[in-house]
Short mmCIF file of C-alpha atoms in Angstrom, two decimals:
data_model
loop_
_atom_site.label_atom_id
_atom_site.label_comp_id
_atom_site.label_asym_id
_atom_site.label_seq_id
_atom_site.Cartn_x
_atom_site.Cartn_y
_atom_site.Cartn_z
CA UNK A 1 74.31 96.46 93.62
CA UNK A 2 77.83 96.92 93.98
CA UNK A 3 79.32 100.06 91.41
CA UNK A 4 81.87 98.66 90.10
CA UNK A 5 81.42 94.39 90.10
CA UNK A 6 84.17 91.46 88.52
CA UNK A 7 84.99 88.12 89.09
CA UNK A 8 87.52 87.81 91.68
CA UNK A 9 88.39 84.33 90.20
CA UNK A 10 91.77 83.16 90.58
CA UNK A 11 92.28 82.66 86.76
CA UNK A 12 94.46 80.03 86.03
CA UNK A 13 96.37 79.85 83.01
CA UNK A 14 99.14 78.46 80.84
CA UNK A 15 102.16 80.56 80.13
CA UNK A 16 101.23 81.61 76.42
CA UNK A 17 97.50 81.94 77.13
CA UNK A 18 94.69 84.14 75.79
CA UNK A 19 92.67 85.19 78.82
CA UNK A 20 89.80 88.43 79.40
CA UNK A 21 88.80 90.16 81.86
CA UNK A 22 84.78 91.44 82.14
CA UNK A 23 83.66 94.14 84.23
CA UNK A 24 80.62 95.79 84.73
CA UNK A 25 79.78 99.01 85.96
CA UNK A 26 75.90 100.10 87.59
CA UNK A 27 76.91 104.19 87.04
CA UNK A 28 75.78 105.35 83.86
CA UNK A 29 77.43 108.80 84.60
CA UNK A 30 80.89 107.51 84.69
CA UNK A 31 82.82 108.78 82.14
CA UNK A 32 86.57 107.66 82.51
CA UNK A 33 87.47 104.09 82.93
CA UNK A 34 90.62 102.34 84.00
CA UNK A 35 92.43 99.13 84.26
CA UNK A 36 94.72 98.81 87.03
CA UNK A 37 97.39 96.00 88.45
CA UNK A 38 97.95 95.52 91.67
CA UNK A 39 100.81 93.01 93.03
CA UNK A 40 100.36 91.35 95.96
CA UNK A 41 100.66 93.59 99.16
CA UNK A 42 101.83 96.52 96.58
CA UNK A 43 100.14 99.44 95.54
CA UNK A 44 98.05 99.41 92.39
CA UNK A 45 99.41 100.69 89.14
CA UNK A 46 97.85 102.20 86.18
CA UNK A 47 97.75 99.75 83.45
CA UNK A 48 95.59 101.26 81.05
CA UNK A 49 92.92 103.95 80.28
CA UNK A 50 89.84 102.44 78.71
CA UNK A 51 88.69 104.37 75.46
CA UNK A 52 85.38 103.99 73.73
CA UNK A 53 86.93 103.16 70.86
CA UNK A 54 88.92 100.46 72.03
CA UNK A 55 93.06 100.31 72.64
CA UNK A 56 95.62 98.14 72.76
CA UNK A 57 99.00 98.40 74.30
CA UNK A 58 101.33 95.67 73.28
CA UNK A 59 99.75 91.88 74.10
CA UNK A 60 97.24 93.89 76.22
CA UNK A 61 93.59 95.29 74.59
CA UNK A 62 90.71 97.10 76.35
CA UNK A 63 87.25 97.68 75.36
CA UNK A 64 84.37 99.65 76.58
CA UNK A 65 81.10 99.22 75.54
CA UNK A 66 78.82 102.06 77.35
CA UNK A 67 75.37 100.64 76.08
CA UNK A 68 75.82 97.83 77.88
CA UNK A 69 78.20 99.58 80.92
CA UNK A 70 80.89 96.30 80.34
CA UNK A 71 84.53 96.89 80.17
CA UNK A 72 86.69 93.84 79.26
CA UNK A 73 90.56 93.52 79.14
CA UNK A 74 92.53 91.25 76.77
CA UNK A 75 95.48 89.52 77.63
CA UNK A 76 97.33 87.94 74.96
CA UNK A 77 100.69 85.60 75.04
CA UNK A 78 100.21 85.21 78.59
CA UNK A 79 104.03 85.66 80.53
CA UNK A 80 104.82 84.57 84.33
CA UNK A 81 105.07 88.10 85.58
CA UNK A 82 101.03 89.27 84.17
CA UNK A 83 100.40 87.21 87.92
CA UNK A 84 98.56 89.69 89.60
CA UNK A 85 95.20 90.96 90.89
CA UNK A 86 93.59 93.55 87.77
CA UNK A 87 91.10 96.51 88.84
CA UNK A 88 88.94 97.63 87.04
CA UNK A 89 88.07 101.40 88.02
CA UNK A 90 85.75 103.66 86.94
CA UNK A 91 85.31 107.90 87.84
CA UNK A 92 81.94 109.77 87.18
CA UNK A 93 82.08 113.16 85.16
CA UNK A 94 83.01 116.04 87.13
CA UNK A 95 84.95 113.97 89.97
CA UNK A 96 88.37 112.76 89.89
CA UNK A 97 87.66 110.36 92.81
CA UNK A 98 87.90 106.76 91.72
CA UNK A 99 85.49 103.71 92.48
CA UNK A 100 87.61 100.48 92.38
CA UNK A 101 86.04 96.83 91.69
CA UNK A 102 87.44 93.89 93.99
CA UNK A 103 89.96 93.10 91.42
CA UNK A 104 90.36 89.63 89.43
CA UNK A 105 93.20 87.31 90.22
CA UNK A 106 95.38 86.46 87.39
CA UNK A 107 97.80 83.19 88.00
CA UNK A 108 100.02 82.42 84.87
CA UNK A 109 101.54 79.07 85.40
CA UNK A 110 104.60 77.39 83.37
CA UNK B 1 108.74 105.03 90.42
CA UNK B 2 105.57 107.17 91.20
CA UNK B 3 107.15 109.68 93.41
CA UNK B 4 104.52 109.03 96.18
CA UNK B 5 105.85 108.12 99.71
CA UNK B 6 103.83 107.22 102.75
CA UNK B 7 104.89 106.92 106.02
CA UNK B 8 104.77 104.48 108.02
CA UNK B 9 104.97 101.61 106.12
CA UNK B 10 103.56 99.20 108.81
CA UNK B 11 101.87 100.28 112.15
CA UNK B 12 100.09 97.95 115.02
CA UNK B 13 97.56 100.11 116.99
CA UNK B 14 94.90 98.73 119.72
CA UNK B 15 91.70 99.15 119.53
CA UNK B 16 90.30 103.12 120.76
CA UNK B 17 93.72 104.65 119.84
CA UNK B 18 94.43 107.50 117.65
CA UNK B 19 96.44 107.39 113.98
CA UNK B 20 97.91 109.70 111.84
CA UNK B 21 99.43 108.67 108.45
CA UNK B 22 101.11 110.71 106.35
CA UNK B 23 101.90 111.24 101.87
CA UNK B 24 104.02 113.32 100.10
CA UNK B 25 102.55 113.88 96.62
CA UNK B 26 104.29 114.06 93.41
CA UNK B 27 106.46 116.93 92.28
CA UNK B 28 104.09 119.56 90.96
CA UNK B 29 100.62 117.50 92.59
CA UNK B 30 98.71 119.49 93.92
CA UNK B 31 95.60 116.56 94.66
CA UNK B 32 95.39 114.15 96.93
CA UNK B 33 93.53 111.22 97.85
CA UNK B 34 93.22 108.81 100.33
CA UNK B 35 91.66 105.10 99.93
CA UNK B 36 91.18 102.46 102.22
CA UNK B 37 91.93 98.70 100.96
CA UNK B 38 90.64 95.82 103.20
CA UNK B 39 92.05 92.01 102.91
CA UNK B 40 90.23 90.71 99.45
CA UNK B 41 89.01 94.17 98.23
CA UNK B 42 89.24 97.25 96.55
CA UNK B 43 90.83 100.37 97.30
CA UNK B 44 87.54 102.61 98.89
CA UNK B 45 87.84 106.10 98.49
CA UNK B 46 88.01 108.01 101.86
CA UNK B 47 88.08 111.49 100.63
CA UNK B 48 90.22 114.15 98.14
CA UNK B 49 92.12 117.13 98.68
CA UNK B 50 92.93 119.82 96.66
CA UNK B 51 94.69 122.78 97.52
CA UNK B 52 94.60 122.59 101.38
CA UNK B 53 90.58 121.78 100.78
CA UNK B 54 88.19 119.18 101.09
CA UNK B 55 87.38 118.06 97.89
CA UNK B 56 84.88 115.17 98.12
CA UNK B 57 84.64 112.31 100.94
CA UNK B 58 83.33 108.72 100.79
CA UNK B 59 81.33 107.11 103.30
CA UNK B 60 83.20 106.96 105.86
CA UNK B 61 82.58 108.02 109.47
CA UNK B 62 83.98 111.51 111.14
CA UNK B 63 86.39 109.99 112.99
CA UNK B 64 88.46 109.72 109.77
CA UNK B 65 89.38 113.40 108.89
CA UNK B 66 92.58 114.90 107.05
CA UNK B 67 95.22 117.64 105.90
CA UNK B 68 97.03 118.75 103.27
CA UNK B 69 99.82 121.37 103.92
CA UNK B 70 100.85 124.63 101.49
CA UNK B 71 103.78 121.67 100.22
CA UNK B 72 100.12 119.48 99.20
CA UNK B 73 101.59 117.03 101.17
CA UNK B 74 98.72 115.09 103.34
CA UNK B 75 97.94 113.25 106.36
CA UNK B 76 94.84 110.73 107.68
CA UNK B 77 93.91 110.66 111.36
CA UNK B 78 91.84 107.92 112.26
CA UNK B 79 90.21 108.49 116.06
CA UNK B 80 88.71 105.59 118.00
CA UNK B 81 90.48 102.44 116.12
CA UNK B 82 87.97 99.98 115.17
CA UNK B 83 89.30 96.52 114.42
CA UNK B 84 87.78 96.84 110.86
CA UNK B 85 90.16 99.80 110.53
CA UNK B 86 92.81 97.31 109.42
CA UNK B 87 93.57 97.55 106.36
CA UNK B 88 95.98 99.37 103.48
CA UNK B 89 95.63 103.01 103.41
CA UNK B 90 96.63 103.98 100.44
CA UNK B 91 97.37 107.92 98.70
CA UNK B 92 97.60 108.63 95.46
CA UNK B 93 98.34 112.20 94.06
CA UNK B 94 97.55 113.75 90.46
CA UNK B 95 98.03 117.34 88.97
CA UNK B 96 94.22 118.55 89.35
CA UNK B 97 90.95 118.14 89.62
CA UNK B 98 89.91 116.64 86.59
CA UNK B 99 88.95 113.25 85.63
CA UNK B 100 91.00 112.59 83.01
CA UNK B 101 93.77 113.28 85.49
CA UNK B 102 95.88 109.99 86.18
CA UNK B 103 96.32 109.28 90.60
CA UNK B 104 99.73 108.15 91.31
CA UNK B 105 99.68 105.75 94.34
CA UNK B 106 102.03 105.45 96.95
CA UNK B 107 103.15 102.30 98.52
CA UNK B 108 100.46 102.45 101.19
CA UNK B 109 100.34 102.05 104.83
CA UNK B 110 99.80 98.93 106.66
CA UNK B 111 97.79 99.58 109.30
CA UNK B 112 96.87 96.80 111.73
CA UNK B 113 94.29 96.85 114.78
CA UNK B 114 93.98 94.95 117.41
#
């Protein structure tokens, strides 16, 4: 079983969409989670950390749920430029390495 | 910006030759590590360092080895190119060890093989 697993989709969706992202993780030691972008052929960029609690950053919410080792990311109000391929990434206590899932391909359309 | 350069950006090597790729971390980053990121995947880590030391390594073979200089910038030799050593090797650098600690990436290195 793969660590870190998602759907690489594509997603397809509207401009002005609602659209989430599920990830699951098979670690139970990991202990700081992550939601990067990556554009195509570019390097990946930090999007967002991933709290237990939950946290949102403008149109853009994350959860964790450790019972269940599932992250999810919310996209709200889709826009043209969210087109992109989102990590999700995941580091175990004690090591700052980080274990990257194949990524999900977001495609927002006019 | 992140601050993190890699050099070259794009580099055709046959297969058996040698490659060295280099990063220049961050501004006050004194961590760095390297990931590999074939077509349709994600970035694999390859391994850390930290301080001019090893810090942790992936699975990867011992024909991929590193440095990191007393600047904590870094470079990746690959010995032996395999054809499946085509890929984006990427580096990102943070401020420590720690987990919590955020990896900058640079804009990778296109390697291709052939």
């Amino acid at each position: 079983r793969k660590e870190v697993e998602q759907d690489p989709g594509p997603f397809n969706v509207p401009e002005g969409a609602t659209v989430a992202f599920n990830c699951t993780y098979s670690n139970s030691a990991s202990q700081s989670f992550f939601w990067y972008r990556q554009d195509c052929r570019k390097e990946p960029k930090l999007l967002m950390s991933v709290y237990s609690s939950g946290n949102e950053d403008g149109r853009f919410t994350a959860q964790l749920n450790r019972a269940s080792q599932y992250i999810s990311l919310l996209i709200r109000d889709s826009k043209l430029s969210d087109s992109a391929t989102y990590l999700c990434v995941v580091n175990r206590a004690g090591y700052s390495t980080l274990t990257f899932g194949k990524g999900t391909m977001l495609l927002v359309s006019p | 910006e992140t601050g993190v350069t890699q050099s070259p950006t794009h580099l055709i090597k046959t297969r058996g030759q040698q490659v060295t790729l280099r990063c220049s971390s961050q501004s006050g980053h004194n961590t760095v590590s390297w990931y590999q990121q074939a077509l349709g995947q994600g970035p694999q880590f390859i391994f850390q360092y930290y301080r001019e030391e090893e810090n942790g390594r992936g699975n990867f073979p011992p024909r991929f080895s590193g440095l990191q200089f007393p600047n904590y910038s870094s470079e990746l030799n690959v010995n032996a190119l395999e054809l499946d050593d085509s890929a984006l090797y990427l580096c990102a650098s943070s401020s420590g060890q720690g987990y919590t600690d955020t990896q900058y990436f640079g804009p990778g290195t296109r390697l291709t093989v052939l």
